[in-house]
Amino acid sequence: MKMLWLSLLTLLMPEQTLVTGLPTGLLLRAKDLPTQPDTGPSEADQDFAKEYLQHFYGYQPRSERQKRTADTDEVADWDTGLCDKLQRMQHFFGLPQSGKLTKETLAVMKRPRCGLSDVEPFGDTIRWTKKTLSYRITGSNLPISDSKVHKIFRNAWKLWSSVAPIKFRKRSRKEADITIAFHHGNHKDGAPFDGKGGILAHAFLPGSGIGGDVHFDADEDWSFNSTGFSLFAVAAHEFGHALGLPHSSDPGAIMYPSYSFVPSYELQLSFRDVKDIQHLYGVSSNFASLLSKKPPPRTPDKCDPDLSFDAVTELQQEVLFFKDRFMWRKHPQFDETGITLISSLWPDTVPAFLDAVYENVERNVVVFFKGHQYWMLRQLELQEGFPRNISDLGFPSRIKSVDAALHFRSTRYTVFFTGHECWKYNEPEKKMEGSPTLIEELWPGIPSPIDAAVFYEGFVHFFKGNIHFKYDTNSKRVVSTSPANDLLECKKHLNEIPTDRR
Ligand code: 01S
Ligand code: CA
Ligand code: ZN
Ligand code: ZN
């Protein structure tokens, strides 16, 4: 059954239900719409709108008594949240968020509403009400063979259907809820593609007509190896939009606005994506077993009092703190230490879950350790012949991995920590010096094994579990201990962007 208010939604302004990464999208559109004549809405219309917002957007008018004391001042109504509710309603329907009761806004309000439709509003967004959705792949611009494209899309839908109670069926002839296509440049939906790079794809929020549709930029290199963009990764993101999800500010989420290369076999919904889709559709029946087998990865939180690090290093003026697939970059000129994916800086070269990292300023390289391997990068380039085996550095075969690496610019030594021992490596001569020493002898007060170490602002900083040891090399003692995350300066709620902002 087709509802009038739905067709209005898609006929009036399909491009505004398009999910955009830019909050300015709506503002830009506003100027394309006819401007409102100066005569404001009638009193009857104002009352109608108030009732509408009361019913659908939880607007609560002041009590009669409050009204009297405020002397029936209309302006005061706006302070009580009417303006805010009106903007929410305008946002939902893709209208310019003026907070003003324009003719278009009133027209949308006056369309009949019905709870029995294919989509329904849900908080700030919209979701499908059906539990089984059909999709269809149209057009002829497929970048790779039909069967490969179909397989990729089937797997991308599966990511979402394995955690939420929704099913997807492919249709080849009949109209489907979700139409998927590859388009070049302008394809007449008000959001032309931009050629190679930039915008990779877009999707429309749930709805009839163009609602739920997914378009890929046919000018991209959609190979699924690491040279092009991963169709699987981008499809997983776009399908999230087609189901009603906005962008997420969590860099670990598939719904994070920027692309990062993840091999198909490693791509997983993050904890945030799972939470968000389950908030819209509920929890799938097999979710519990999935949780025990392959729990969705959580993005670490710098305010977590139990936070520990995999590795810490200086890099030019910054200090980098590594954890899982992520790193925080502490820059002397920026107040906030932001979290990003390691792969957003070093795509497809540096592995996640590192053991140790150090910067050799004299040689202008950064060296990463994981297991028995190490990687050397100059600027962002992996050096030839890497990764190599750590035995090449002079470690005996009993050493299987490195816990931490500490580089001293003045003496040009690097100290490697392995279990209870530490090793001194002569950088100019490229060789290990003498035999290993016990950590407790060379660094009194430092427990072993350690997680990470960095020389920064005249002190050595050791990290073990959730503790940070600040060590003075001259007096050979620990000068202070503090929570491991103290250098990240957790400022909760200060710069947090709600996940539902686009
Ligand atoms: N589409 O869902 C997008 O997020 C667009 C930008 C909008 C403004 C239309 C896009 O193509 N973004 C790029 C992207 O990589 C940066 N999207 C897919 C992804 O995997 N994050
Ligand atoms: Ca493009
Ligand atoms: Zn399009
Ligand atoms: Zn997106």
Coordinates of C-alpha atoms in Angstrom, one line a residue, residues 69-468:
T69 CA 2.2 34.6 33.6
A70 CA 4.1 34.8 30.3
D71 CA 1.3 37.1 29.1
T72 CA 0.5 35.1 26.0
D73 CA 3.8 36.0 24.5
E74 CA 4.1 34.0 21.3
V75 CA 7.9 34.3 21.3
A76 CA 8.1 32.4 24.6
D77 CA 6.6 29.4 22.8
W78 CA 9.8 29.1 20.8
D79 CA 11.8 28.9 23.9
T80 CA 9.8 26.0 25.1
G81 CA 11.1 23.8 22.3
L82 CA 8.6 24.4 19.5
C83 CA 11.3 25.7 17.2
D84 CA 13.5 22.7 18.0
K85 CA 10.7 20.2 17.3
L86 CA 9.8 21.9 14.1
Q87 CA 13.4 21.7 12.9
R88 CA 13.5 18.0 13.7
M89 CA 10.3 17.5 11.7
Q90 CA 11.8 19.5 8.8
H91 CA 15.0 17.5 9.0
F92 CA 13.1 14.3 8.9
F93 CA 11.2 15.3 5.8
G94 CA 14.2 16.8 4.1
L95 CA 12.9 20.3 4.3
P96 CA 15.2 23.3 4.9
Q97 CA 15.6 23.4 8.7
S98 CA 14.5 27.0 9.1
G99 CA 12.5 26.3 12.3
K100 CA 9.8 28.5 10.6
L101 CA 6.4 27.3 9.7
T102 CA 6.7 27.7 5.9
K103 CA 4.1 26.7 3.3
E104 CA 6.1 23.6 2.4
T105 CA 6.3 22.5 6.0
L106 CA 2.6 23.0 6.5
A107 CA 1.8 21.1 3.3
V108 CA 3.9 18.1 4.6
M109 CA 2.1 18.2 7.9
K110 CA -1.3 18.3 6.3
R111 CA -0.7 15.1 4.2
P112 CA -2.5 12.1 5.7
R113 CA -0.3 10.0 7.9
C114 CA -0.7 6.3 8.5
G115 CA 1.1 3.8 10.6
L116 CA 0.6 1.0 8.1
S117 CA 3.3 1.6 5.5
D118 CA 6.6 0.2 4.3
V119 CA 8.5 2.8 6.3
E120 CA 8.1 4.6 9.5
P121 CA 9.8 7.4 11.3
F122 CA 12.1 6.2 14.1
G123 CA 13.5 8.9 16.3
D124 CA 15.6 11.2 14.1
T125 CA 15.6 8.7 11.2
I126 CA 13.4 6.3 9.3
R127 CA 13.2 2.5 9.0
W128 CA 11.5 -0.1 7.0
T129 CA 8.6 -1.9 8.6
K130 CA 8.8 -5.0 6.5
K131 CA 11.0 -7.8 7.7
T132 CA 11.9 -9.0 4.2
L133 CA 13.3 -6.6 1.7
S134 CA 13.8 -7.2 -2.0
Y135 CA 16.7 -5.8 -4.0
R136 CA 17.5 -5.6 -7.6
I137 CA 20.7 -4.8 -9.6
T138 CA 19.9 -2.8 -12.7
G139 CA 21.8 -1.2 -15.5
S140 CA 24.8 -2.3 -17.5
N141 CA 27.7 -0.6 -15.9
L142 CA 28.8 -3.5 -13.8
P143 CA 32.6 -3.2 -13.2
I144 CA 33.2 -7.0 -12.8
S145 CA 31.2 -10.1 -13.8
D146 CA 27.6 -10.4 -12.8
S147 CA 28.1 -13.3 -10.6
K148 CA 30.9 -11.7 -8.7
V149 CA 28.9 -8.5 -8.1
H150 CA 25.9 -10.6 -6.9
K151 CA 28.1 -12.5 -4.5
I152 CA 29.6 -9.3 -3.1
F153 CA 26.2 -7.8 -2.5
R154 CA 24.8 -10.9 -1.0
N155 CA 27.7 -11.0 1.5
A156 CA 27.3 -7.3 2.2
W157 CA 23.6 -7.7 3.0
K158 CA 24.5 -10.7 5.2
L159 CA 26.6 -8.5 7.5
W160 CA 23.4 -6.7 8.5
S161 CA 21.0 -9.6 8.4
S162 CA 23.1 -11.7 10.7
V163 CA 22.8 -9.2 13.6
A164 CA 19.2 -7.8 13.0
P165 CA 16.0 -9.6 12.1
I166 CA 15.8 -8.5 8.5
K167 CA 16.0 -10.7 5.4
F168 CA 17.1 -9.8 1.9
R169 CA 15.8 -11.4 -1.3
K170 CA 17.3 -10.7 -4.8
R171 CA 14.8 -10.1 -7.6
S172 CA 15.7 -10.0 -11.2
R173 CA 12.5 -9.1 -13.0
K174 CA 9.9 -7.4 -10.7
E175 CA 10.3 -4.0 -9.0
A176 CA 12.2 -4.2 -5.7
D177 CA 12.3 -2.2 -2.5
I178 CA 16.0 -1.4 -3.1
T179 CA 17.4 -0.8 -6.6
I180 CA 21.2 -1.0 -6.9
A181 CA 23.0 0.6 -9.9
F182 CA 26.3 1.8 -11.2
H183 CA 26.1 5.3 -12.7
H184 CA 28.5 7.7 -14.4
G185 CA 28.4 11.4 -13.5
N186 CA 25.0 13.0 -13.7
H187 CA 22.3 10.3 -13.4
K188 CA 19.4 12.6 -12.7
D189 CA 18.7 12.2 -9.0
G190 CA 20.1 15.6 -8.1
A191 CA 23.4 14.2 -6.8
P192 CA 25.7 13.7 -9.8
F193 CA 28.9 11.6 -9.3
D194 CA 32.3 13.3 -9.5
G195 CA 34.4 10.9 -11.6
K196 CA 37.3 9.0 -10.1
G197 CA 37.8 9.5 -6.4
G198 CA 35.8 11.7 -4.1
I199 CA 32.3 10.5 -3.7
L200 CA 32.3 6.7 -4.2
A201 CA 28.6 5.9 -3.8
H202 CA 25.4 7.2 -2.2
A203 CA 22.2 5.8 -0.9
F204 CA 18.7 7.0 -0.1
L205 CA 17.1 6.5 3.2
P206 CA 14.2 4.0 3.4
G207 CA 11.1 5.0 1.5
S208 CA 9.1 4.2 -1.7
G209 CA 10.3 5.1 -5.1
I210 CA 14.0 6.1 -5.0
G211 CA 13.9 5.5 -1.2
G212 CA 16.4 2.8 -0.2
D213 CA 18.2 2.9 -3.6
V214 CA 21.9 2.6 -3.8
H215 CA 24.1 4.1 -6.5
F216 CA 27.8 3.4 -7.1
D217 CA 30.0 5.7 -9.0
A218 CA 30.8 3.7 -12.2
D219 CA 34.0 5.8 -12.8
E220 CA 35.7 4.2 -9.7
D221 CA 38.1 1.3 -9.9
W222 CA 36.0 -1.3 -8.2
S223 CA 38.6 -4.0 -8.2
F224 CA 38.6 -5.9 -5.0
N225 CA 42.3 -6.0 -4.5
S226 CA 44.0 -3.2 -2.7
T227 CA 44.7 -0.9 -5.7
G228 CA 41.0 0.0 -6.2
F229 CA 38.2 0.5 -3.8
S230 CA 36.6 -2.5 -2.2
L231 CA 33.1 -2.8 -3.5
F232 CA 32.3 -5.0 -0.6
A233 CA 33.4 -2.4 2.0
V234 CA 31.5 0.4 0.3
A235 CA 28.4 -1.7 -0.3
A236 CA 28.3 -2.6 3.4
H237 CA 28.4 1.1 4.2
E238 CA 25.8 2.1 1.6
F239 CA 23.4 -0.8 2.6
G240 CA 23.6 0.6 6.1
H241 CA 22.2 3.9 4.7
A242 CA 19.6 2.1 2.7
L243 CA 18.4 0.5 6.0
G244 CA 18.2 4.0 7.6
L245 CA 21.6 4.4 9.3
P246 CA 23.2 7.8 9.2
H247 CA 27.0 8.3 9.4
S248 CA 28.8 7.4 12.6
S249 CA 31.5 9.4 14.3
D250 CA 33.2 6.2 15.5
P251 CA 36.2 5.6 13.2
G252 CA 35.9 1.8 13.7
A253 CA 32.3 1.8 12.3
I254 CA 31.4 0.8 8.8
M255 CA 29.2 3.8 8.9
Y256 CA 32.1 6.1 9.4
P257 CA 32.0 8.6 6.5
S258 CA 35.5 8.0 5.0
Y259 CA 36.7 4.9 3.2
S260 CA 39.4 2.8 4.6
F261 CA 40.7 -0.3 2.9
V262 CA 39.9 -3.5 4.8
P263 CA 40.5 -6.9 3.1
S264 CA 37.1 -8.6 2.5
Y265 CA 37.8 -11.5 4.8
E266 CA 38.5 -9.1 7.6
L267 CA 35.5 -6.8 7.2
Q268 CA 33.2 -6.9 10.1
L269 CA 30.4 -4.7 11.5
S270 CA 31.8 -2.8 14.5
F271 CA 30.1 -2.8 17.9
R272 CA 28.7 0.6 17.1
D273 CA 27.2 -0.5 13.8
V274 CA 25.6 -3.5 15.5
K275 CA 24.2 -1.3 18.3
D276 CA 22.8 1.2 15.7
I277 CA 21.1 -1.3 13.4
Q278 CA 19.7 -3.2 16.4
H279 CA 18.3 0.0 17.8
L280 CA 16.3 0.4 14.5
Y281 CA 15.3 -3.3 13.9
G282 CA 16.0 -5.3 17.0
V283 CA 18.2 -8.3 17.6
S284 CA 18.4 -11.4 15.3
S285 CA 17.7 -14.7 16.9
N286 CA 21.2 -16.1 16.2
F287 CA 22.9 -13.1 17.5
A288 CA 23.9 -14.7 20.8
S289 CA 25.8 -17.5 19.0
L290 CA 27.4 -15.0 16.8
L291 CA 28.6 -13.0 19.8
S292 CA 30.3 -16.0 21.3
K293 CA 32.0 -16.9 18.0
K294 CA 33.0 -13.6 16.5
P295 CA 32.1 -10.6 18.7
P296 CA 31.9 -7.3 16.9
P297 CA 35.1 -5.2 17.6
R298 CA 34.7 -2.2 19.9
T299 CA 36.6 1.0 19.3
P300 CA 38.8 1.7 22.3
D301 CA 37.9 4.7 24.4
K302 CA 40.7 7.1 25.6
C303 CA 38.6 7.8 28.7
D304 CA 38.5 4.1 29.7
P305 CA 40.4 3.8 33.0
D306 CA 41.5 0.3 32.0
L307 CA 43.0 1.5 28.7
S308 CA 46.4 0.0 27.8
F309 CA 48.5 0.4 24.7
D310 CA 50.1 -1.9 22.2
A311 CA 52.9 0.6 21.3
V312 CA 53.8 4.3 21.7
T313 CA 56.2 6.4 19.6
E314 CA 57.2 9.9 18.7
L315 CA 56.6 10.8 15.1
Q316 CA 57.9 14.3 14.1
Q317 CA 56.2 16.6 16.6
E318 CA 53.5 14.1 17.5
V319 CA 53.2 11.2 20.0
L320 CA 51.3 8.2 18.6
F321 CA 49.5 5.8 20.9
F322 CA 48.6 2.5 19.2
K323 CA 45.8 0.2 20.2
D324 CA 44.2 -2.6 18.1
R325 CA 43.4 -1.1 14.6
F326 CA 43.5 2.4 16.0
M327 CA 45.9 5.2 17.1
W328 CA 45.6 8.5 18.9
R329 CA 47.7 11.3 17.6
K330 CA 48.9 13.8 20.3
H331 CA 49.9 17.0 18.6
P332 CA 51.4 19.9 20.6
Q333 CA 49.2 22.4 18.8
F334 CA 45.9 20.6 19.1
D335 CA 43.9 20.4 22.3
E336 CA 42.1 17.2 21.5
T337 CA 44.0 14.0 20.8
G338 CA 41.9 12.4 18.1
I339 CA 41.5 8.7 17.4
T340 CA 41.9 7.3 13.8
L341 CA 42.5 4.0 12.1
I342 CA 46.1 3.1 11.6
S343 CA 45.1 2.3 8.0
S344 CA 43.9 5.8 7.4
L345 CA 47.5 7.0 7.6
W346 CA 49.3 3.9 6.3
P347 CA 46.7 2.1 4.1
D348 CA 47.5 -1.5 3.6
T349 CA 51.1 -1.5 4.9
V350 CA 51.2 -1.4 8.7
P351 CA 49.3 -4.2 10.5
A352 CA 46.9 -3.8 13.3
F353 CA 47.6 -5.1 16.9
L354 CA 51.2 -4.0 16.8
D355 CA 53.9 -4.9 19.4
A356 CA 56.2 -2.0 19.2
V357 CA 57.0 1.1 17.1
Y358 CA 59.9 3.6 17.1
E359 CA 61.0 6.5 15.1
N360 CA 64.6 6.8 13.9
V361 CA 64.9 10.6 13.2
E362 CA 68.4 10.4 11.9
R363 CA 67.5 8.0 9.2
N364 CA 64.0 9.5 8.8
V365 CA 62.2 6.1 9.2
V366 CA 59.6 4.6 11.4
V367 CA 59.9 1.0 12.4
F368 CA 56.9 -1.2 13.3
F369 CA 57.0 -4.6 15.0
K370 CA 54.5 -7.4 15.1
G371 CA 55.4 -11.0 16.0
H372 CA 58.6 -12.1 14.3
Q373 CA 58.3 -9.4 11.6
Y374 CA 59.2 -5.7 11.3
W375 CA 58.3 -3.1 8.7
M376 CA 60.4 0.0 7.9
L377 CA 58.6 3.1 6.4
R378 CA 60.1 6.4 5.1
Q379 CA 57.4 9.0 5.1
L380 CA 54.4 6.8 4.2
E381 CA 56.3 4.4 2.0
L382 CA 57.2 0.9 2.9
Q383 CA 60.9 0.3 2.3
E384 CA 62.1 -2.3 -0.1
G385 CA 62.5 -5.8 1.2
F386 CA 60.1 -5.3 4.1
P387 CA 58.6 -6.9 6.2
R388 CA 61.7 -8.6 7.4
N389 CA 62.4 -11.1 10.2
I390 CA 63.5 -9.6 13.6
S391 CA 66.4 -12.1 13.6
D392 CA 67.9 -9.8 10.9
L393 CA 68.4 -7.2 13.7
G394 CA 70.6 -9.7 15.6
F395 CA 68.0 -11.3 17.9
P396 CA 68.7 -15.0 18.7
S397 CA 66.0 -17.4 17.4
R398 CA 64.5 -17.8 21.0
I399 CA 63.2 -14.2 20.7
K400 CA 59.8 -14.5 18.9
S401 CA 58.6 -10.9 19.3
V402 CA 59.4 -7.5 20.7
D403 CA 57.4 -5.9 23.5
A404 CA 58.6 -2.3 23.1
A405 CA 61.3 -0.2 21.4
L406 CA 62.9 3.0 22.7
H407 CA 65.0 5.2 20.6
F408 CA 67.5 7.8 21.9
R409 CA 68.3 10.5 19.4
S410 CA 71.4 11.8 21.1
T411 CA 73.2 8.5 21.5
R412 CA 71.6 6.9 18.4
Y413 CA 70.8 3.7 20.3
T414 CA 67.6 1.8 20.3
V415 CA 66.6 -0.3 23.3
F416 CA 64.4 -3.3 22.6
F417 CA 62.4 -4.9 25.4
T418 CA 61.6 -8.6 25.3
G419 CA 60.0 -10.2 28.3
H420 CA 62.3 -9.5 31.3
E421 CA 65.3 -8.6 29.1
C422 CA 66.4 -5.5 27.1
W423 CA 68.7 -5.3 24.2
K424 CA 70.9 -2.4 23.0
Y425 CA 71.0 -1.8 19.3
N426 CA 73.6 0.4 17.7
E427 CA 71.8 2.2 14.8
P428 CA 74.7 3.7 12.9
E429 CA 76.5 0.3 12.9
K430 CA 73.2 -1.6 12.5
K431 CA 74.1 -4.2 15.1
M432 CA 73.1 -5.5 18.5
E433 CA 75.6 -4.7 21.3
G434 CA 76.7 -7.2 23.8
S435 CA 74.3 -9.5 25.5
P436 CA 70.8 -8.6 26.9
T437 CA 70.4 -7.1 30.4
L438 CA 67.6 -7.7 32.9
I439 CA 65.1 -4.8 32.8
E440 CA 65.0 -4.6 36.6
E441 CA 68.8 -4.0 36.6
L442 CA 68.9 -1.4 33.9
W443 CA 65.6 0.3 34.7
P444 CA 65.1 0.0 38.5
G445 CA 61.4 0.3 39.4
I446 CA 60.1 -0.7 36.0
P447 CA 58.1 -4.0 36.0
S448 CA 58.5 -6.5 33.2
P449 CA 57.3 -7.4 30.7
I450 CA 56.2 -4.0 29.5
D451 CA 53.7 -3.0 26.8
A452 CA 55.2 0.2 25.3
A453 CA 57.9 2.8 25.8
V454 CA 58.7 6.2 24.4
F455 CA 61.3 8.9 25.0
Y456 CA 59.4 12.2 25.1
E457 CA 60.1 15.6 26.7
G458 CA 63.2 14.5 28.4
F459 CA 61.8 11.4 30.2
V460 CA 61.3 7.8 29.3
H461 CA 57.6 6.8 29.5
F462 CA 56.9 3.2 30.1
F463 CA 53.4 1.7 29.8
K464 CA 52.2 -1.6 31.4
G465 CA 48.5 -2.4 31.6
N466 CA 46.7 0.7 32.7
I467 CA 49.8 2.3 34.4
H468 CA 52.1 4.9 33.0

